[in-house]
CSV table of C-alpha atoms in Angstrom, one decimal:
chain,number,residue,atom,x,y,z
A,16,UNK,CA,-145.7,-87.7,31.8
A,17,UNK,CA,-142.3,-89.7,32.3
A,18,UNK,CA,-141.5,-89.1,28.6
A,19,UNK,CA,-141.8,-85.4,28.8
A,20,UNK,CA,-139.5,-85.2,32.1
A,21,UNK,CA,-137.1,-87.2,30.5
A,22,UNK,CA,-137.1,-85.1,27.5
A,23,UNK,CA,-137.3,-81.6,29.5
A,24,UNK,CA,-134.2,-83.5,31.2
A,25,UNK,CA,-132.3,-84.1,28.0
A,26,UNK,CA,-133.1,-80.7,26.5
A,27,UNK,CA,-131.8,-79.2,29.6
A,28,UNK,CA,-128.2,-80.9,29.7
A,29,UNK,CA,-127.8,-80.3,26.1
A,30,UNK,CA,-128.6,-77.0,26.8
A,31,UNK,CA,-125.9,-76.8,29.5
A,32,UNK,CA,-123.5,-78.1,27.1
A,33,UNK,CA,-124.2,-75.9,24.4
A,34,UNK,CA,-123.6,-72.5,26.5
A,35,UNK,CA,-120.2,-74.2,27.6
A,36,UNK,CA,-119.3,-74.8,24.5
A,37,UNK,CA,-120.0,-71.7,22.9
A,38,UNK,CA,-119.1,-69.3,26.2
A,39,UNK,CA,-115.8,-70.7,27.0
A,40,UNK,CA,-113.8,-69.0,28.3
A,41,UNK,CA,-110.6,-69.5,24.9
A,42,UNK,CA,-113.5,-69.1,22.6
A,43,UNK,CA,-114.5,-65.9,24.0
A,44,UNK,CA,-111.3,-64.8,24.3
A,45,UNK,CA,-110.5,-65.5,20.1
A,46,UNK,CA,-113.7,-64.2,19.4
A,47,UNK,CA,-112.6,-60.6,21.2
A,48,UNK,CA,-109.3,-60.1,20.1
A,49,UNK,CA,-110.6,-61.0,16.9
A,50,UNK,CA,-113.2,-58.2,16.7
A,51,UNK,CA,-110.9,-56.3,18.5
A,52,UNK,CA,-108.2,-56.5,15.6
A,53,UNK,CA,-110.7,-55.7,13.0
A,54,UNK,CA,-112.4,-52.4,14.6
A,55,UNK,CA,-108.8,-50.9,15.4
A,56,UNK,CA,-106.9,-52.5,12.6
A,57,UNK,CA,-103.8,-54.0,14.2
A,58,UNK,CA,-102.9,-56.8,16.8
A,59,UNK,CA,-105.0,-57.2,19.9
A,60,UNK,CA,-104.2,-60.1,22.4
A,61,UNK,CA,-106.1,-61.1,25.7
A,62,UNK,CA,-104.3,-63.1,28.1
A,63,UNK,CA,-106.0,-65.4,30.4
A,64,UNK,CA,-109.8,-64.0,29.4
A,65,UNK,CA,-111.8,-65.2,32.6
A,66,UNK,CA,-115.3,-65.1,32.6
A,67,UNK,CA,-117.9,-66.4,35.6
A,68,UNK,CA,-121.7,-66.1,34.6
A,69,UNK,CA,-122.6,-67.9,37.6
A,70,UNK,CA,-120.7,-65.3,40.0
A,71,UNK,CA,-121.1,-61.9,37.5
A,72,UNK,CA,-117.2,-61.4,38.0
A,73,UNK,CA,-114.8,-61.5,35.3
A,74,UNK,CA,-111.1,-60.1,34.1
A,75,UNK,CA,-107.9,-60.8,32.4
A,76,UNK,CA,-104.1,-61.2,32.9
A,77,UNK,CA,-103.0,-58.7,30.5
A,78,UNK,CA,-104.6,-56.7,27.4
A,79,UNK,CA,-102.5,-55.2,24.9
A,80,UNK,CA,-104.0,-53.7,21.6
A,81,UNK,CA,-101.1,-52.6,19.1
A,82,UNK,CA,-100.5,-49.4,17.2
A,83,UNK,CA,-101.7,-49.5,13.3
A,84,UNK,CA,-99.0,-46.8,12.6
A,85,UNK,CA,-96.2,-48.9,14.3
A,86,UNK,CA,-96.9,-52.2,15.3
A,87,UNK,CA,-93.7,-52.8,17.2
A,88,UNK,CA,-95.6,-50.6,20.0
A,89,UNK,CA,-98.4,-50.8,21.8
A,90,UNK,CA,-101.4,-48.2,22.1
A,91,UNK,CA,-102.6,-50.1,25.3
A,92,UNK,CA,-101.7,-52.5,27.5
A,93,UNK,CA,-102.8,-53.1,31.0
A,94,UNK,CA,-102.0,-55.9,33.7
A,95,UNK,CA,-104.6,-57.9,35.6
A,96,UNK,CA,-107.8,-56.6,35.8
A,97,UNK,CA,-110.9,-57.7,37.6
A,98,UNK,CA,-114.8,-56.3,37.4
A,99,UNK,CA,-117.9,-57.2,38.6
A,100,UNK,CA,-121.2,-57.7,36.6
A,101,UNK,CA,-124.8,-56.2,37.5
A,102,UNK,CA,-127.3,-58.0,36.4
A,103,UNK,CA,-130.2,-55.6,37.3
A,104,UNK,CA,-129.6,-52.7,34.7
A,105,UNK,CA,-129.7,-55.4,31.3
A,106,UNK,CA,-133.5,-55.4,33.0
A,107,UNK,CA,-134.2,-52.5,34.1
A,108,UNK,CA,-137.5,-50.0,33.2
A,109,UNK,CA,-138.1,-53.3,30.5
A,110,UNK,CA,-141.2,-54.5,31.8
């Protein structure tokens, strides 16, 4: 019994440290400006890419997303922006 607790206890704290590691906040925000630059085809950058799972809140500093025809300008750019998550509809009418 004490084994299994100390392995559910392990499995769990790697577990914690896996999420962080893969849903930090810099890797999300390469990953996204990375997708982002293929599916228009020019620059996108994301500053300050803040994300709270714990809270459901998240936001940036600034977004801009270049033109392909002229990359000196930009298509979009917007300053700080903050949203809230909702949990409920990723489970909703699913059971």
């Amino acid at each position: 019994m004490r084994k299994k607790g100390f392995a559910a206890a392990g499995l769990f704290v790697l577990l914690v440290l896996a999420v962080y590691f893969f849903f930090t906040d810099d890797w999300l925000e390469r990953r996204l400006e990375k997708i982002g630059s293929a599916i228009v085809g020019a620059r996108v950058e994301i500053d300050d890419l803040d994300l709270n799972l714990l809270t459901l809140r998240g936001g940036w500093k600034r977004l801009q997303i270049a033109d392909p025809n002229n990359p000196w300008k930009n298509l979009l750019e917007t300053g700080r922006a903050r949203f809230d998550l909702a949990a409920e509809p990723l489970f909703f009418g699913r059971w």
